[in-house]
């Protein structure tokens, strides 16, 4: 048996969905532990493209148990839409989906307040109510999945929260207040539809581990968006790093076997915030087009840049990756010279460690090492030996710098466009 964690090593959108989908084959359970429907995990199966926001990507494999852990913030409306779409494509949800009782719910007032807050101070969020929902959780005002089973508790929480939110909406933002009865009725309806999935997820997961099952923990977003270890305040509101698995599911750190960092062969970021290696000329635009770098949840164009080893070393440190998967290598095909950031220069100082100061991140200059590109295509290659020599050198350079083995290389969108150097399972 093994427990394997999948973590984005950059600012999200590294292509985790495809690697999770691949590893699910050998797993019994797939578990989400943080984030919410701000995530958009794209998986291509045959000619069909699926974008999953809340349900673990493992659902696309027959018979795999999929769990939404307590660390996730769940929008019931988004979830029901996702269930409907998947069911219409013949995917069995009822037998395989479980939701933690103590998972927090996104409420309409979270979305309403975020909409207003973004007008005052722009983070460039997905506007799915993620931040305000985690705020309520930490402030101990949150509505949890289990509250759906107790209408009087649900009602009293909505009443108490709306008292504050409606005050803010009216008096601070000059916006329309929300209707308590309408929200209550709506959530009672969701309760009816979702109650069959609600369980003690921590018990289920730990029993599965004890009985020797293979478990995959599917991270969302990426390390540099982590609320503690990312580019604060331009981050999401959850712990996206490997440590988030333990708090977000109730599994002990002693029970985590492997942690795989997903590294896109270049870097992207969506939303506001510092991005030292961003390419601002037409090459950035070319990479965006070729890589299809548009948000899976919001459709926003992603900012594109060179690989940043300073950020990646930070990711290796805070996650403790036991292996790495490189994705989208084929997007770099045909670029004559490939830059890799090996340090930052800030004023007269050379920095090798990822800075905590926003001021430094915003104003540092990347120090680049230039590597020769390759003219041949890597798209769809399945054997490492068949990769162009310069692409192998690029991968070796990354591996040597990060001191973590590259175990998987993805060379295209389809399931079988992949090189397995060493299977993590
Ligand atoms: P939020 O998670 O909606 O609060 O957004 C906070 C920041 O995280 C914004 O910069 C978003 O663009 C970014 N973000 C949230 N989810 C994702 C994701 O799945 N991929 C990439 N960026 C994300």
CSV table of N, CA and C in Angstrom, one decimal, residues 2-3 75 106 129 138 195 249 308 310 317 325 349 353 412:
chain,number,residue,atom,x,y,z
A,2,UNK,N,0.3,2.3,-0.5
A,2,UNK,CA,1.1,3.6,-0.5
A,2,UNK,C,0.1,4.8,-0.5
A,3,UNK,N,0.6,5.8,0.1
A,3,UNK,CA,-0.2,7.1,0.0
A,3,UNK,C,0.7,8.1,-0.8
A,75,UNK,N,-18.8,24.6,-2.8
A,75,UNK,CA,-20.0,25.3,-3.3
A,75,UNK,C,-21.0,24.3,-3.7
A,106,UNK,N,-19.5,27.1,0.8
A,106,UNK,CA,-19.5,28.4,0.3
A,106,UNK,C,-21.0,28.8,0.2
A,129,UNK,N,-15.8,32.9,-4.1
A,129,UNK,CA,-16.1,33.0,-2.6
A,129,UNK,C,-15.1,32.2,-1.7
A,138,UNK,N,-12.1,30.2,9.8
A,138,UNK,CA,-11.1,30.6,10.8
A,138,UNK,C,-11.8,31.4,11.9
A,195,UNK,N,-27.2,14.9,0.8
A,195,UNK,CA,-27.0,14.2,2.1
A,195,UNK,C,-26.5,12.8,1.9
A,249,UNK,N,-7.5,16.4,5.8
A,249,UNK,CA,-8.1,15.1,5.7
A,249,UNK,C,-8.2,14.4,7.0
A,308,UNK,N,11.5,28.9,-13.1
A,308,UNK,CA,12.2,29.7,-12.0
A,308,UNK,C,12.7,28.7,-10.9
A,310,UNK,N,14.5,29.3,-8.4
A,310,UNK,CA,14.4,29.9,-7.0
A,310,UNK,C,13.1,29.5,-6.4
A,317,UNK,N,11.7,22.5,-0.8
A,317,UNK,CA,11.9,22.6,0.6
A,317,UNK,C,10.7,22.5,1.4
A,325,UNK,N,7.2,15.4,-11.5
A,325,UNK,CA,6.7,15.2,-12.9
A,325,UNK,C,6.8,16.5,-13.6
A,349,UNK,N,22.4,42.7,-4.2
A,349,UNK,CA,22.4,41.4,-3.5
A,349,UNK,C,21.9,40.3,-4.5
A,353,UNK,N,17.5,32.2,-2.2
A,353,UNK,CA,16.3,31.7,-1.5
A,353,UNK,C,15.1,32.6,-1.8
A,412,UNK,N,2.2,15.7,-23.8
A,412,UNK,CA,1.0,16.0,-24.6
A,412,UNK,C,-0.3,15.9,-23.7
